[in-house]
PDB file of N, CA and C in Angstrom:
ATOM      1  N   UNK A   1      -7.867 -27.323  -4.044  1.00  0.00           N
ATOM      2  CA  UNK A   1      -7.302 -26.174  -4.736  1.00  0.00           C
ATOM      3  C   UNK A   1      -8.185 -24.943  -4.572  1.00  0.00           C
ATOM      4  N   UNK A   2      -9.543 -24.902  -4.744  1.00  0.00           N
ATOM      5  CA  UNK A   2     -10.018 -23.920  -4.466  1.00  0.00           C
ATOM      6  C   UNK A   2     -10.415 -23.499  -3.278  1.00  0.00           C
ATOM      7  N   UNK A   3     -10.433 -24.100  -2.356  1.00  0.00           N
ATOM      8  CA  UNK A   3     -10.083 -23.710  -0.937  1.00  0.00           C
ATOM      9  C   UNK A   3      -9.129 -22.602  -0.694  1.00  0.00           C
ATOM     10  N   UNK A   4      -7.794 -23.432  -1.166  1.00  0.00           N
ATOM     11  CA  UNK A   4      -6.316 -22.755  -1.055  1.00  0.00           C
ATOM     12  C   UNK A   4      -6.693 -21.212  -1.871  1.00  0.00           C
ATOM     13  N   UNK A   5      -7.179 -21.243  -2.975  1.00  0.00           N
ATOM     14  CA  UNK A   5      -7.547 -19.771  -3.384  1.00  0.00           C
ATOM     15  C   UNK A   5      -8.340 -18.841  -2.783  1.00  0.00           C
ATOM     16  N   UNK A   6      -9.241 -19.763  -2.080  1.00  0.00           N
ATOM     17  CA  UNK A   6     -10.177 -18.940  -1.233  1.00  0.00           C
ATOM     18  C   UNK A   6      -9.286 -18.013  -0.247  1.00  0.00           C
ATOM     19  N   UNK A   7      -8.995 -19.434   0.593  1.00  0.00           N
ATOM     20  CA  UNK A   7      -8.151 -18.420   1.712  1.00  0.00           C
ATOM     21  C   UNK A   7      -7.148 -17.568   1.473  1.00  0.00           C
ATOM     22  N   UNK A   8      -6.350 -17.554   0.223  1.00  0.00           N
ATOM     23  CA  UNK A   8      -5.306 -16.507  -0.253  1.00  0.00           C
ATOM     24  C   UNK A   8      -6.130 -15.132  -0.456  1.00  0.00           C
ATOM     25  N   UNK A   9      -7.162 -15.425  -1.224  1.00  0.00           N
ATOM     26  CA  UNK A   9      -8.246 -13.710  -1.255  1.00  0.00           C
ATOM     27  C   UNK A   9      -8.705 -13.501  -0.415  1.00  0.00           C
ATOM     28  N   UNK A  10      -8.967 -14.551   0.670  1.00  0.00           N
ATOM     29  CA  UNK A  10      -8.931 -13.733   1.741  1.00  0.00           C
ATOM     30  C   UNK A  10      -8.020 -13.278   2.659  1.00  0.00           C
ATOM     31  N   UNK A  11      -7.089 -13.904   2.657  1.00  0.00           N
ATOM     32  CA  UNK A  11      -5.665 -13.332   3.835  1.00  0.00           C
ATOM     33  C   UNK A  11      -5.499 -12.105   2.782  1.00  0.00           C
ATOM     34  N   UNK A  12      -5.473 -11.814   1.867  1.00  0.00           N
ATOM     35  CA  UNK A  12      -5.041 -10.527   0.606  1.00  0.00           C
ATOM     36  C   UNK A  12      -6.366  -9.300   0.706  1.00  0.00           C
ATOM     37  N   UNK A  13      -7.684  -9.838   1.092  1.00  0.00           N
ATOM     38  CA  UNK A  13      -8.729  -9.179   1.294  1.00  0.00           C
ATOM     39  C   UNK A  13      -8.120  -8.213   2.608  1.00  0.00           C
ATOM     40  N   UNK A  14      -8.478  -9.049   3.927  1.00  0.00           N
ATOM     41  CA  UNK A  14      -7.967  -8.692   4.843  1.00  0.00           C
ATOM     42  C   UNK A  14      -6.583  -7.667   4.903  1.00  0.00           C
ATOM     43  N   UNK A  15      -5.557  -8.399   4.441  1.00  0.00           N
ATOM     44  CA  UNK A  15      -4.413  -7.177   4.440  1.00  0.00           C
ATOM     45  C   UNK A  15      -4.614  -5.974   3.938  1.00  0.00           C
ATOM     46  N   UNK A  16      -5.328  -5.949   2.694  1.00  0.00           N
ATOM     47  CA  UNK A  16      -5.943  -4.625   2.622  1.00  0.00           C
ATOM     48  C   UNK A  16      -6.957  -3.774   3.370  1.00  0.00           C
ATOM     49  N   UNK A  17      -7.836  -4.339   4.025  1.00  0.00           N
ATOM     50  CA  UNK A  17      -8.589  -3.540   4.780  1.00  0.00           C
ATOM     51  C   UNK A  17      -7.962  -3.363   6.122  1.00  0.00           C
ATOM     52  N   UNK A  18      -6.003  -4.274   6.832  1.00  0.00           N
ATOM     53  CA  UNK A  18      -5.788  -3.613   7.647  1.00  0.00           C
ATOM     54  C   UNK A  18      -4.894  -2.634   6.991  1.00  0.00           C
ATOM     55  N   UNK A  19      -4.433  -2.333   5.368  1.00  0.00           N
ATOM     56  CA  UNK A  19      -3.541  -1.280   5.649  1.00  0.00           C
ATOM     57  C   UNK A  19      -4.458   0.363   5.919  1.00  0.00           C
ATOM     58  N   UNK A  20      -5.475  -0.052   5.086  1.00  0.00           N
ATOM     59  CA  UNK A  20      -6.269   1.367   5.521  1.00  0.00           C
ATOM     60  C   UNK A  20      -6.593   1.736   6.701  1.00  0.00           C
ATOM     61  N   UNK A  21      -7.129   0.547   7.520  1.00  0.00           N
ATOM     62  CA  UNK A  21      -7.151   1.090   8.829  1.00  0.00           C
ATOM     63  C   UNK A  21      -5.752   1.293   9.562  1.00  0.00           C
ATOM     64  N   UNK A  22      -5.122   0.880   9.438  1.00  0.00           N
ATOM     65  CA  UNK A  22      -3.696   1.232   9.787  1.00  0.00           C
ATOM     66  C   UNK A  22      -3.025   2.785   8.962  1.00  0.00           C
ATOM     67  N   UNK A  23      -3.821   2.450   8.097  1.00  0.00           N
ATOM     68  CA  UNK A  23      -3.235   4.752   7.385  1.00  0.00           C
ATOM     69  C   UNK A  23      -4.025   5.146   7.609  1.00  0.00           C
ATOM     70  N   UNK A  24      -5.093   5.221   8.118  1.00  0.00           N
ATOM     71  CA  UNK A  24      -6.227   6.082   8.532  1.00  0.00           C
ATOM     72  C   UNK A  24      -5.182   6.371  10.162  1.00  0.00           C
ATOM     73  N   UNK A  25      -4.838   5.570  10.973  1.00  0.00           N
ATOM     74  CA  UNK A  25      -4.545   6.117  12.383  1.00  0.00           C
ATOM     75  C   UNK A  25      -2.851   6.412  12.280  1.00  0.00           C
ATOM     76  N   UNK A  26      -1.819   6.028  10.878  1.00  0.00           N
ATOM     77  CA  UNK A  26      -0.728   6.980  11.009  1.00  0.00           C
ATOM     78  C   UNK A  26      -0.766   8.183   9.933  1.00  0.00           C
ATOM     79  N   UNK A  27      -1.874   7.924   9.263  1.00  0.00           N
ATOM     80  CA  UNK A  27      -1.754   9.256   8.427  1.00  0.00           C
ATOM     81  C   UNK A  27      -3.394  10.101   8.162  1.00  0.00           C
ATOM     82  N   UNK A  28      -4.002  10.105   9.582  1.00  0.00           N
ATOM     83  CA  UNK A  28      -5.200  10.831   9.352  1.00  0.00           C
ATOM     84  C   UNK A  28      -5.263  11.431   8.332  1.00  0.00           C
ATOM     85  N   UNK A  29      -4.306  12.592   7.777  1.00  0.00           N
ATOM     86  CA  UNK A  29      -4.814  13.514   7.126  1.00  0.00           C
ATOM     87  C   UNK A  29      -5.164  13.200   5.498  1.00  0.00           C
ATOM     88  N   UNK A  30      -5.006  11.638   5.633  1.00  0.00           N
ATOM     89  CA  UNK A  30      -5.329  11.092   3.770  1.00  0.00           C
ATOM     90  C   UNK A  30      -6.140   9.891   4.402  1.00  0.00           C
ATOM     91  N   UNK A  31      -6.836  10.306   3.180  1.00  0.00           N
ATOM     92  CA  UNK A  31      -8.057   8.746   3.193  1.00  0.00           C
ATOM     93  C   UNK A  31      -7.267   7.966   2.118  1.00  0.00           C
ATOM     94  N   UNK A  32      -7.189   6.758   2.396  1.00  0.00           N
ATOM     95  CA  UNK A  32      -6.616   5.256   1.700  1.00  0.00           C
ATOM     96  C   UNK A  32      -8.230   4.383   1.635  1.00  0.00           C
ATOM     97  N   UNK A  33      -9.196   4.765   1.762  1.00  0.00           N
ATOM     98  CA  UNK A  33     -10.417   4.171   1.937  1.00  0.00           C
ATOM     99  C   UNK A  33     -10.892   3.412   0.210  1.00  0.00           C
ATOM    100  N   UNK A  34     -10.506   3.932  -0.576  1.00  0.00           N
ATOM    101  CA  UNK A  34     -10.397   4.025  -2.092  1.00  0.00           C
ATOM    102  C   UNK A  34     -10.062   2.548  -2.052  1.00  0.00           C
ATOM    103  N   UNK A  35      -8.871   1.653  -1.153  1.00  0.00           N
ATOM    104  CA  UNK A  35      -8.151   0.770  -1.129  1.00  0.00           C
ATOM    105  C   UNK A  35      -8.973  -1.170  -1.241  1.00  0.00           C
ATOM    106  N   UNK A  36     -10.102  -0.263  -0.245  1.00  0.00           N
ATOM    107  CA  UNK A  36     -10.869  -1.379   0.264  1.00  0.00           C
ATOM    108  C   UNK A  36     -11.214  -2.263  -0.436  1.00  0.00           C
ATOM    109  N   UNK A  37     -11.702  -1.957  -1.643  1.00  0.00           N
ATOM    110  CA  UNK A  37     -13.066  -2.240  -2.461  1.00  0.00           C
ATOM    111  C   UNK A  37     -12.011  -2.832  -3.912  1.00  0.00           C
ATOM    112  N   UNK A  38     -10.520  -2.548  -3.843  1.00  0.00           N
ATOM    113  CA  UNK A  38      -9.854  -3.322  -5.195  1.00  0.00           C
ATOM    114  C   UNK A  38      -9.747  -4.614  -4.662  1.00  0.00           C
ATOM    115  N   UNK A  39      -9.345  -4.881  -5.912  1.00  0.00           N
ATOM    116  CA  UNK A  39      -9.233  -6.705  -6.137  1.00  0.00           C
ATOM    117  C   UNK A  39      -7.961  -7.259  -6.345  1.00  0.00           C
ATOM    118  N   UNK A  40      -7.445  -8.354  -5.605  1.00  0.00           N
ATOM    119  CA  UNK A  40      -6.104  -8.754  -6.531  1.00  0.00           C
ATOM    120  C   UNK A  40      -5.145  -8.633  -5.717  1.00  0.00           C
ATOM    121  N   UNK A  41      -4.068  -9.036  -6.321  1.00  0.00           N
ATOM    122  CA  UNK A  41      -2.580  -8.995  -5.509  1.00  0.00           C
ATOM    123  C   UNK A  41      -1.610  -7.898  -5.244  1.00  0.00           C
ATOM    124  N   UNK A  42      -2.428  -6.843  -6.119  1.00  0.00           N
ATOM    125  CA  UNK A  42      -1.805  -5.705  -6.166  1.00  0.00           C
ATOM    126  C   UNK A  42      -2.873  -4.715  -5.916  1.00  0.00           C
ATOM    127  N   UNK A  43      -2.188  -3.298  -5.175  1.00  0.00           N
ATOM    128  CA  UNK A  43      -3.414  -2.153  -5.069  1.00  0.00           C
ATOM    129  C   UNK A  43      -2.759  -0.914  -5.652  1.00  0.00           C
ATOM    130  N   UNK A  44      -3.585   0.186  -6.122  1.00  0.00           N
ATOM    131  CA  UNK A  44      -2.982   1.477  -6.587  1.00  0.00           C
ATOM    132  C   UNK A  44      -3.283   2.272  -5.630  1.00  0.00           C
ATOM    133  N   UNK A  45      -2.060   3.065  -4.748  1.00  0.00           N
ATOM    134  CA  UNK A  45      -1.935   3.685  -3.731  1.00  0.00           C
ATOM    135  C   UNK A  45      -2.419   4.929  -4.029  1.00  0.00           C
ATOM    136  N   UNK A  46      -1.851   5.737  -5.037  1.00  0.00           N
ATOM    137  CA  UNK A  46      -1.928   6.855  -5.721  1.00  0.00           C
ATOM    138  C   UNK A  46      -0.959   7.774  -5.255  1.00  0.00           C
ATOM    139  N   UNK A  47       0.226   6.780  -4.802  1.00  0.00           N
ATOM    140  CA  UNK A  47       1.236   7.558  -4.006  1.00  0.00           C
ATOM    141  C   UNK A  47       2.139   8.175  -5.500  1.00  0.00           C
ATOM    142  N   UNK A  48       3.087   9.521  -5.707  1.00  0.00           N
ATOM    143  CA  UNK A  48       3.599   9.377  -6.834  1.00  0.00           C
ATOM    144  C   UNK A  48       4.507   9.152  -6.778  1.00  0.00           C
ATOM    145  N   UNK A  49       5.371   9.163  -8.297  1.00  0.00           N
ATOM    146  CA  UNK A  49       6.712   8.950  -8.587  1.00  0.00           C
ATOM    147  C   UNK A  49       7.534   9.522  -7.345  1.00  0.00           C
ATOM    148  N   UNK A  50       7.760  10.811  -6.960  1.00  0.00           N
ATOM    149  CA  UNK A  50       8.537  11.025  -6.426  1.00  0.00           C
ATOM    150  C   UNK A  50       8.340  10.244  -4.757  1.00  0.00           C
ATOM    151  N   UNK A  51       7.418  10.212  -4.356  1.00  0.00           N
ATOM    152  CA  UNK A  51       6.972   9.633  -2.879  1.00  0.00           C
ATOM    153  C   UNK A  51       7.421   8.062  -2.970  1.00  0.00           C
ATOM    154  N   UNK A  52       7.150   7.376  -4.172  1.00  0.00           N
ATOM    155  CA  UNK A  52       7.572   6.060  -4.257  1.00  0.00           C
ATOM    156  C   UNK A  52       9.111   5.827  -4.102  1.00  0.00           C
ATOM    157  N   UNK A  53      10.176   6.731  -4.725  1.00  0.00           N
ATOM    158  CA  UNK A  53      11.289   6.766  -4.674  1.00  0.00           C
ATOM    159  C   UNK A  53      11.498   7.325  -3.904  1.00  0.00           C
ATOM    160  N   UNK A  54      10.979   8.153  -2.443  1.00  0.00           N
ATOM    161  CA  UNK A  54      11.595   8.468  -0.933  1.00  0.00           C
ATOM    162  C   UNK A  54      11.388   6.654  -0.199  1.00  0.00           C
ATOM    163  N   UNK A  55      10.265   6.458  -0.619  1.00  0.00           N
ATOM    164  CA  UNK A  55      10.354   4.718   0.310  1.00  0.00           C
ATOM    165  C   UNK A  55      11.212   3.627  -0.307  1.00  0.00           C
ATOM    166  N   UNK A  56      11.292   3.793  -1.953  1.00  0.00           N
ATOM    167  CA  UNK A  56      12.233   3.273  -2.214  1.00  0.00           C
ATOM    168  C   UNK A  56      13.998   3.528  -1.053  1.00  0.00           C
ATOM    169  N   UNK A  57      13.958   4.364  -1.498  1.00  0.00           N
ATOM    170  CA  UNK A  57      15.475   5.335  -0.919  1.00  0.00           C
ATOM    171  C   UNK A  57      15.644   5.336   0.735  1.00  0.00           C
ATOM    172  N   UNK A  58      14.724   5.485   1.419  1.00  0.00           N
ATOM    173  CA  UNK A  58      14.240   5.744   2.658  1.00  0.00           C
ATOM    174  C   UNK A  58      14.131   4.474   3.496  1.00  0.00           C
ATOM    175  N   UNK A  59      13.009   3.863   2.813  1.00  0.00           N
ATOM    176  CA  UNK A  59      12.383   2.960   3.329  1.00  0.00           C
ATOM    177  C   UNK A  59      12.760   1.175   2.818  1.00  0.00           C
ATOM    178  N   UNK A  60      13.363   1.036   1.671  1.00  0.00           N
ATOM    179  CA  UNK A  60      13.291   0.034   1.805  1.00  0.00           C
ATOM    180  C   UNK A  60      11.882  -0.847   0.514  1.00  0.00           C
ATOM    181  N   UNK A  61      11.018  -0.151   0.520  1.00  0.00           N
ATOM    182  CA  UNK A  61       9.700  -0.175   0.286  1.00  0.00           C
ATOM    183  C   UNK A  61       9.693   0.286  -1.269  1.00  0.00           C
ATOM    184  N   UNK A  62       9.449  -1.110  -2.167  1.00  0.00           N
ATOM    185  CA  UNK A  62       9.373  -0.815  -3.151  1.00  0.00           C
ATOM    186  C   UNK A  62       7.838  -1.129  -3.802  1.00  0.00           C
ATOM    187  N   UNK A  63       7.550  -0.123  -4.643  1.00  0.00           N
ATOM    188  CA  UNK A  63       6.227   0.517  -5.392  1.00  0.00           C
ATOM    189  C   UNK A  63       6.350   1.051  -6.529  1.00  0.00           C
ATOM    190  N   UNK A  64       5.372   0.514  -7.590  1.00  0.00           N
ATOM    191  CA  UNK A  64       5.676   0.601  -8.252  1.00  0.00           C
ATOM    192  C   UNK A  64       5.182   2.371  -9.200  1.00  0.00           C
ATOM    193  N   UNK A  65       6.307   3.030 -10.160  1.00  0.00           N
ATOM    194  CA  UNK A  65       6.481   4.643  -9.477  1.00  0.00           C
ATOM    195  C   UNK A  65       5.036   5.655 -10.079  1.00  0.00           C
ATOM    196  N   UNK A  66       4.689   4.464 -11.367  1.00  0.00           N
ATOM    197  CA  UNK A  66       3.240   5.333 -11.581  1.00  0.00           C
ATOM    198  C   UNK A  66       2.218   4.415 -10.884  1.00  0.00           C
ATOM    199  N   UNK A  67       1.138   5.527  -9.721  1.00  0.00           N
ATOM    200  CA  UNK A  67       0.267   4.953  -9.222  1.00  0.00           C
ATOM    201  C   UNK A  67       0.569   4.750  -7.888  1.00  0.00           C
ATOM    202  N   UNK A  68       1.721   4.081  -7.484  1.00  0.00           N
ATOM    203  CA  UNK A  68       2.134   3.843  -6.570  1.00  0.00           C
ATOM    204  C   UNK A  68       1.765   2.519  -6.249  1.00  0.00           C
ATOM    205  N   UNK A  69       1.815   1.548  -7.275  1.00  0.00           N
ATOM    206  CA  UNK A  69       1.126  -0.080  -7.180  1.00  0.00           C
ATOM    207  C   UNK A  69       1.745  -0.672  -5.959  1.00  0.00           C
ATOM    208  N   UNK A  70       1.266  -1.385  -5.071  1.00  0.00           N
ATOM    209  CA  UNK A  70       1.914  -2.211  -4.053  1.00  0.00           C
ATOM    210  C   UNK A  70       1.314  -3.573  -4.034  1.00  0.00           C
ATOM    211  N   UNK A  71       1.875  -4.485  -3.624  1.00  0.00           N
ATOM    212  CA  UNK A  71       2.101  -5.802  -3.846  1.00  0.00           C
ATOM    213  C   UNK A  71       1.288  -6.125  -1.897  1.00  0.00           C
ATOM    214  N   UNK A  72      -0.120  -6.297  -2.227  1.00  0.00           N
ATOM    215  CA  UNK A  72      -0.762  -6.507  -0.706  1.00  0.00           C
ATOM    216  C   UNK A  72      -0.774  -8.281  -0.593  1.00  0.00           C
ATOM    217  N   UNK A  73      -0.380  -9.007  -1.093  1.00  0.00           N
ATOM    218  CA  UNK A  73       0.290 -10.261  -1.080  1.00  0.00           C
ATOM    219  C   UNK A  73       1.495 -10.179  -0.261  1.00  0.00           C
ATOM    220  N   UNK A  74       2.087  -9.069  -0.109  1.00  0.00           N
ATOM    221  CA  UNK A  74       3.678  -9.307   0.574  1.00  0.00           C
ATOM    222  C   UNK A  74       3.393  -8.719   1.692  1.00  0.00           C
ATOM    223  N   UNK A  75       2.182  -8.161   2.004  1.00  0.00           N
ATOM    224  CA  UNK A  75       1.863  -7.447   3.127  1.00  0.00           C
ATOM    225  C   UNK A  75       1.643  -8.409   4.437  1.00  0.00           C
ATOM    226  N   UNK A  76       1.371  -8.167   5.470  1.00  0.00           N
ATOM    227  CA  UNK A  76       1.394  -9.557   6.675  1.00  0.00           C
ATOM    228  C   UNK A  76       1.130  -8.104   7.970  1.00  0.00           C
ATOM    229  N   UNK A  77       0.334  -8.996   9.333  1.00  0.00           N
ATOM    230  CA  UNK A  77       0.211  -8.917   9.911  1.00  0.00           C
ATOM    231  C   UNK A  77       1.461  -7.602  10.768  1.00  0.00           C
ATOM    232  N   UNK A  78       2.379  -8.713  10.698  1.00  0.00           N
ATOM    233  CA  UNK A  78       4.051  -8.091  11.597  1.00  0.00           C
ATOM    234  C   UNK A  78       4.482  -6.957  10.598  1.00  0.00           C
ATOM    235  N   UNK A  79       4.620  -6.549   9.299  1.00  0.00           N
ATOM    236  CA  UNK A  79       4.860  -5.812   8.693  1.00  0.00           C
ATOM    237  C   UNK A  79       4.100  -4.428   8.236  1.00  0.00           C
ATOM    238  N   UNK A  80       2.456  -4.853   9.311  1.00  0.00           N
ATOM    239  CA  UNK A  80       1.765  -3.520   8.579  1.00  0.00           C
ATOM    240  C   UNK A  80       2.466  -2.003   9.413  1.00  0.00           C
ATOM    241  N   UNK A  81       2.178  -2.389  10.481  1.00  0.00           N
ATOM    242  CA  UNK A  81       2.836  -1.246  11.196  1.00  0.00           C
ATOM    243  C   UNK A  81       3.955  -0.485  10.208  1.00  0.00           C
ATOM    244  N   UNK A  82       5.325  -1.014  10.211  1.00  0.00           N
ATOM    245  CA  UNK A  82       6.622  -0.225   9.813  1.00  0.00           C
ATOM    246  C   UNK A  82       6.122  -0.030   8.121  1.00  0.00           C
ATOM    247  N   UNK A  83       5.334  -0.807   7.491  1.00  0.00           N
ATOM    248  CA  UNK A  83       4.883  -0.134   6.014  1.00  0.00           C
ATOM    249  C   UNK A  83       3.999   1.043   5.898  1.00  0.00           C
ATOM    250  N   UNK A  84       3.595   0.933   7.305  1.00  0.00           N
ATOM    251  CA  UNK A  84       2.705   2.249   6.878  1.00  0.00           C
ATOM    252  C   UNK A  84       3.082   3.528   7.629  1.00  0.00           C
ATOM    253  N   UNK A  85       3.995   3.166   8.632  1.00  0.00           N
ATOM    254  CA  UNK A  85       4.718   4.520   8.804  1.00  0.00           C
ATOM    255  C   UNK A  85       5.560   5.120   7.863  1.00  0.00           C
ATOM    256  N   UNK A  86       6.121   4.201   7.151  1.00  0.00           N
ATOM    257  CA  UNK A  86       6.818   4.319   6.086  1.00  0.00           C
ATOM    258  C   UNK A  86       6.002   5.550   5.220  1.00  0.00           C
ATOM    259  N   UNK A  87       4.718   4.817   4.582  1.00  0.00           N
ATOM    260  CA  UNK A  87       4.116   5.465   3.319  1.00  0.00           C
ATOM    261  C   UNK A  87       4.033   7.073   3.979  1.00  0.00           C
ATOM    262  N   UNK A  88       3.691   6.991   5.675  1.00  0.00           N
ATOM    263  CA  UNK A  88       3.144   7.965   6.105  1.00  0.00           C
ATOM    264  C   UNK A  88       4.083   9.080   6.041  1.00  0.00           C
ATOM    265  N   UNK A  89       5.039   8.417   6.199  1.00  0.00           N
ATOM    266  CA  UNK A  89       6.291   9.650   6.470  1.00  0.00           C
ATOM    267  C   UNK A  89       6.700  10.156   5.375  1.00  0.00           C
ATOM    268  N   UNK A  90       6.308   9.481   4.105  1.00  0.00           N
ATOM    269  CA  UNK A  90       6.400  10.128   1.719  1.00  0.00           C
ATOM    270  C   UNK A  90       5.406  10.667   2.268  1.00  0.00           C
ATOM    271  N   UNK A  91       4.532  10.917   2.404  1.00  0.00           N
ATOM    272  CA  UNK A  91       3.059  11.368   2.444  1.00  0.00           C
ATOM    273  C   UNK A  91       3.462  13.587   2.438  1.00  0.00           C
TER     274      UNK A  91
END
């Protein structure tokens, strides 16, 4: 069992340090670096209400609307790309 937890914080570690590097090269002009260093299944983007409801509306991409909480548990390898063009394009 604690194995299995291990490797979940870390596949959840990891997904977070690729979405930043992945918004650092589609959205130079914002640092997501803030991202690295949280804990947990969830991260606070600091995207707002209204930006959350263009990816809602837009994208598909639901967040939650104060903060911009996202669920880096649902995040994966094949999905970072189109999530973060996504955020990039509310941005």
């Amino acid at each position: 069992w604690e194995q299995e937890v291990a490797e979940m914080r870390d596949r959840i570690n990891s997904m977070r340090s690729l979405f930043v590097e992945t918004m650092r090269a589609k959205a130079p002009q914002r640092d997501f670096s803030f991202i690295a260093p949280q804990r947990g299944m969830f991260s606070f983007t600091g995207l707002t209400s209204a930006q959350a409801e263009e990816l809602r509306a837009r994208h598909s991409v639901y967040v939650v609307a104060s903060g911009g909480r996202i669920n880096v548990a649902g995040m994966t390898k094949a999905n970072m790309v189109p999530l973060c063009e996504a955020v990039a394009s509310v941005l």
